[in-house]
Short mmCIF file of N, CA and C and ligand atoms in Angstrom, two decimals:
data_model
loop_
_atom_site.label_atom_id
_atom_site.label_comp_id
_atom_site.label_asym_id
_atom_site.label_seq_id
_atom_site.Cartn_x
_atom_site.Cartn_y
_atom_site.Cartn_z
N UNK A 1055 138.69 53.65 98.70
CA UNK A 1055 138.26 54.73 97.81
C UNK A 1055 137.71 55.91 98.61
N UNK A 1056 138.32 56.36 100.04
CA UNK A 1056 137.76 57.46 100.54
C UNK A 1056 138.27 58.32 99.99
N UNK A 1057 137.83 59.34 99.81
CA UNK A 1057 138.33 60.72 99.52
C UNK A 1057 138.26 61.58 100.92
N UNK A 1058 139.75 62.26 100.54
CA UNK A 1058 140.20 62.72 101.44
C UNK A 1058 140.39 64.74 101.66
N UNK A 1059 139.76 64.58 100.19
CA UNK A 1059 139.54 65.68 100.59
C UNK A 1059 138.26 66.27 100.63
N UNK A 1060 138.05 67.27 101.10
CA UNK A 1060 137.11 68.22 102.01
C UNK A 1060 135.89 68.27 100.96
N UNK A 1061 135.13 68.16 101.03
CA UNK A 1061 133.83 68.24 100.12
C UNK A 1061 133.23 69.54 100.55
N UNK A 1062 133.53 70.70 99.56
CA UNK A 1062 132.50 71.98 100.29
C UNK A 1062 131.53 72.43 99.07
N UNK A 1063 130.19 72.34 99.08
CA UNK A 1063 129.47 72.83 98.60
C UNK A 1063 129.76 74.13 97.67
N UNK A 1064 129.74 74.30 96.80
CA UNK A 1064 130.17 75.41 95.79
C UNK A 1064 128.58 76.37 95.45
N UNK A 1065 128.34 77.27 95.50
CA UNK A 1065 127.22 78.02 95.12
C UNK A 1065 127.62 79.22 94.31
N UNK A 1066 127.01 79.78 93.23
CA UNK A 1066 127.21 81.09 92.65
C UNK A 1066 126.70 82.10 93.48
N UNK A 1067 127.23 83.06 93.81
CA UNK A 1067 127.35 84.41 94.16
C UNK A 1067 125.84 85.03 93.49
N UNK A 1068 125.24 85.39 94.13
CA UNK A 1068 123.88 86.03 93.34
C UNK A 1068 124.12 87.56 93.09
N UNK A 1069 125.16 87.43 93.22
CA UNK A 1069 125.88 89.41 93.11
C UNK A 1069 126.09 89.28 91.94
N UNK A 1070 127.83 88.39 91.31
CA UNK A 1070 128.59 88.12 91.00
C UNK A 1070 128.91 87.04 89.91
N UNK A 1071 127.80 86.17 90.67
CA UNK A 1071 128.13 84.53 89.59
C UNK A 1071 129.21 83.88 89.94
N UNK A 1072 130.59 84.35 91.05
CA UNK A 1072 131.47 83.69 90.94
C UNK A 1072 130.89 82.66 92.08
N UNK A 1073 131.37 81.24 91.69
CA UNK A 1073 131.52 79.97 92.84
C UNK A 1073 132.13 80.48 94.30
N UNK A 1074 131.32 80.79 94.82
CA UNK A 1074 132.09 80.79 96.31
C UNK A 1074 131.28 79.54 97.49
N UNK A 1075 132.08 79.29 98.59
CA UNK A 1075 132.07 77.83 99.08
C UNK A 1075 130.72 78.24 100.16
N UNK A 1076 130.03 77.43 99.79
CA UNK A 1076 128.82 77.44 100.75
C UNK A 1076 129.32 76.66 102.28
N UNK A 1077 129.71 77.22 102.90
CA UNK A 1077 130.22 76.19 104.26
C UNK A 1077 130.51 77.46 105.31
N UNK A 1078 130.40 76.89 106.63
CA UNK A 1078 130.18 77.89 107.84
C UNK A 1078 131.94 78.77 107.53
N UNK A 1079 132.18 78.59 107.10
CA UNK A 1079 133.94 79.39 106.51
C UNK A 1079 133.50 80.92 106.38
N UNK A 1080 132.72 80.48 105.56
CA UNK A 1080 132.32 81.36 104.43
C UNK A 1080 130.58 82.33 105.29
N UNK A 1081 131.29 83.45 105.61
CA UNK A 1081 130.56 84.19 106.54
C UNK A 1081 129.24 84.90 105.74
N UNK A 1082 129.79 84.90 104.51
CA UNK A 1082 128.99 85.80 103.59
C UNK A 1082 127.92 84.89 102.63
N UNK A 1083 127.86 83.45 102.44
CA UNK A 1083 127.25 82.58 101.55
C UNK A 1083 126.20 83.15 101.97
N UNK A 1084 125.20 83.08 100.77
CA UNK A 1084 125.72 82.48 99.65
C UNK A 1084 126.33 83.15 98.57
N UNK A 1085 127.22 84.64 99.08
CA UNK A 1085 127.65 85.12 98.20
C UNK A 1085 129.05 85.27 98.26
N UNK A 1086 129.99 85.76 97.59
CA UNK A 1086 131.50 85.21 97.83
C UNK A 1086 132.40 86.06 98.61
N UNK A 1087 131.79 87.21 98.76
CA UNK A 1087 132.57 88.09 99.81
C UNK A 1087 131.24 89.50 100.33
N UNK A 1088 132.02 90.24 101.23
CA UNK A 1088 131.34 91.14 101.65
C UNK A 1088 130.86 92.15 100.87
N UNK A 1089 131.81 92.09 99.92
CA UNK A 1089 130.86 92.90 99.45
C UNK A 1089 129.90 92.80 98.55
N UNK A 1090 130.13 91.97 98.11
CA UNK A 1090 128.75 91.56 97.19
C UNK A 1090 127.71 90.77 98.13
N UNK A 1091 127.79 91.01 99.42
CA UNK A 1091 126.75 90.84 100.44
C UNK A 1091 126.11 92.12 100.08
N UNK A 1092 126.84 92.98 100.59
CA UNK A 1092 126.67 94.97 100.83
C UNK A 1092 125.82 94.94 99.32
N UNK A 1093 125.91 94.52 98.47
CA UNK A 1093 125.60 95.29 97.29
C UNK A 1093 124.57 94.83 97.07
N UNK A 1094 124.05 93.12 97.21
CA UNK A 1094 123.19 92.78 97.25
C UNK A 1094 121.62 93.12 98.22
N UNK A 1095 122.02 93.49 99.71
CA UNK A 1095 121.37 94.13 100.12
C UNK A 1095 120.99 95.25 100.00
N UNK A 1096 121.58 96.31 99.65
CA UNK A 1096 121.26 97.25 98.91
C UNK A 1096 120.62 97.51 97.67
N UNK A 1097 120.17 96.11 97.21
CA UNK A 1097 119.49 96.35 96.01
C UNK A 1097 118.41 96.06 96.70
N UNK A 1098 118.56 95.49 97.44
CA UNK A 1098 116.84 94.74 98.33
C UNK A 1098 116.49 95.96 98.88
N UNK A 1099 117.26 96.95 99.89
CA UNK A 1099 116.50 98.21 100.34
C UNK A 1099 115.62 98.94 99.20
N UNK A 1100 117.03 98.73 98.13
CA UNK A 1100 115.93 99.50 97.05
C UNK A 1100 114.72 99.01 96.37
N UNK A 1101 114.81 98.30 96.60
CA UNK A 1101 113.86 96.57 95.42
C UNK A 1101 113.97 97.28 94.32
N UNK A 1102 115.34 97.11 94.03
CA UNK A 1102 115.20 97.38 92.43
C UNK A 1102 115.47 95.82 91.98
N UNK A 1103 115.20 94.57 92.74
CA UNK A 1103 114.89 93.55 91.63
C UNK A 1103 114.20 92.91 93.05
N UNK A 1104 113.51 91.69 92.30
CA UNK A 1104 112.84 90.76 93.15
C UNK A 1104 113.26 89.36 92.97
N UNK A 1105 113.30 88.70 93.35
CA UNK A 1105 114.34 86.82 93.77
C UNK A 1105 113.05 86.43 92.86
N UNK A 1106 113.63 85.54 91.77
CA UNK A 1106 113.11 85.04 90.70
C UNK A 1106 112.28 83.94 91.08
N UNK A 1107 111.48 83.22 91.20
CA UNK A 1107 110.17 82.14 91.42
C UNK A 1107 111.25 80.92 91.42
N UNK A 1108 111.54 80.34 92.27
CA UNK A 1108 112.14 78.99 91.43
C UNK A 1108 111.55 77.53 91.25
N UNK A 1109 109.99 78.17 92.03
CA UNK A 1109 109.02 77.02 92.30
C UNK A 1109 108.62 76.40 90.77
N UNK A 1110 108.30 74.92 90.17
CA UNK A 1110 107.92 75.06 89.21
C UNK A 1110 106.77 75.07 88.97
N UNK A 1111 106.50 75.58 86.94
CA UNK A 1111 105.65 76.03 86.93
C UNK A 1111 104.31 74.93 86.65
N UNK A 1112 103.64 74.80 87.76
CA UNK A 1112 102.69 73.74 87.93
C UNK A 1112 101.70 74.04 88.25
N UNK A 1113 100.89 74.03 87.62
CA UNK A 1113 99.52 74.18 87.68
C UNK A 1113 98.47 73.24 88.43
N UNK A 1114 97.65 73.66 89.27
CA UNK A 1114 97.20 72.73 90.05
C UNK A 1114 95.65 71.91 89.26
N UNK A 1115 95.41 73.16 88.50
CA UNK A 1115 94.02 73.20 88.20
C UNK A 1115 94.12 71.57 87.02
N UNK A 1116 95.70 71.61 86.55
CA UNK A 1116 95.96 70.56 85.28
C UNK A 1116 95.62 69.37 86.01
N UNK A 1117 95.46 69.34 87.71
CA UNK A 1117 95.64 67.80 88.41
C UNK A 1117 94.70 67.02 87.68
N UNK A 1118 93.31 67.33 87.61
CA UNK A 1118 92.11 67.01 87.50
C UNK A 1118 91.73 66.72 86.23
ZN1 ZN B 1150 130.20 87.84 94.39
#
């Protein structure tokens, strides 16, 4: 039951949304091409957005 074929990590494009292959191939991951590298950084020069929290939301103070 090996599988024989290639197992590559799939990630969405944070440009784009499209699946592009997270693997050393792929020069631009985690986004699916250059240019939605280019575009993405360019929103960062501008900070017209900020990378969403993905930590959850946990409260420490609830430990106790
Ligand atoms: Zn893209």
């Amino acid at each position: 039951m090996q599988q024989t074929t290639k197992k590559v990590k799939q990630v969405p494009c944070p440009n784009c949304k499209a699946l592009s292959d997270f693997s050393p191939e792929n020069a631009y991951r985690p986004f699916c091409s250059a240019r939605c590298q280019m575009i993405d950084l360019g929103d960062w020069a501008n900070e017209t957005y900020r990378i969403p929290e993905k930590t959850p939301a946990i409260d420490l103070d609830d430990l106790n």
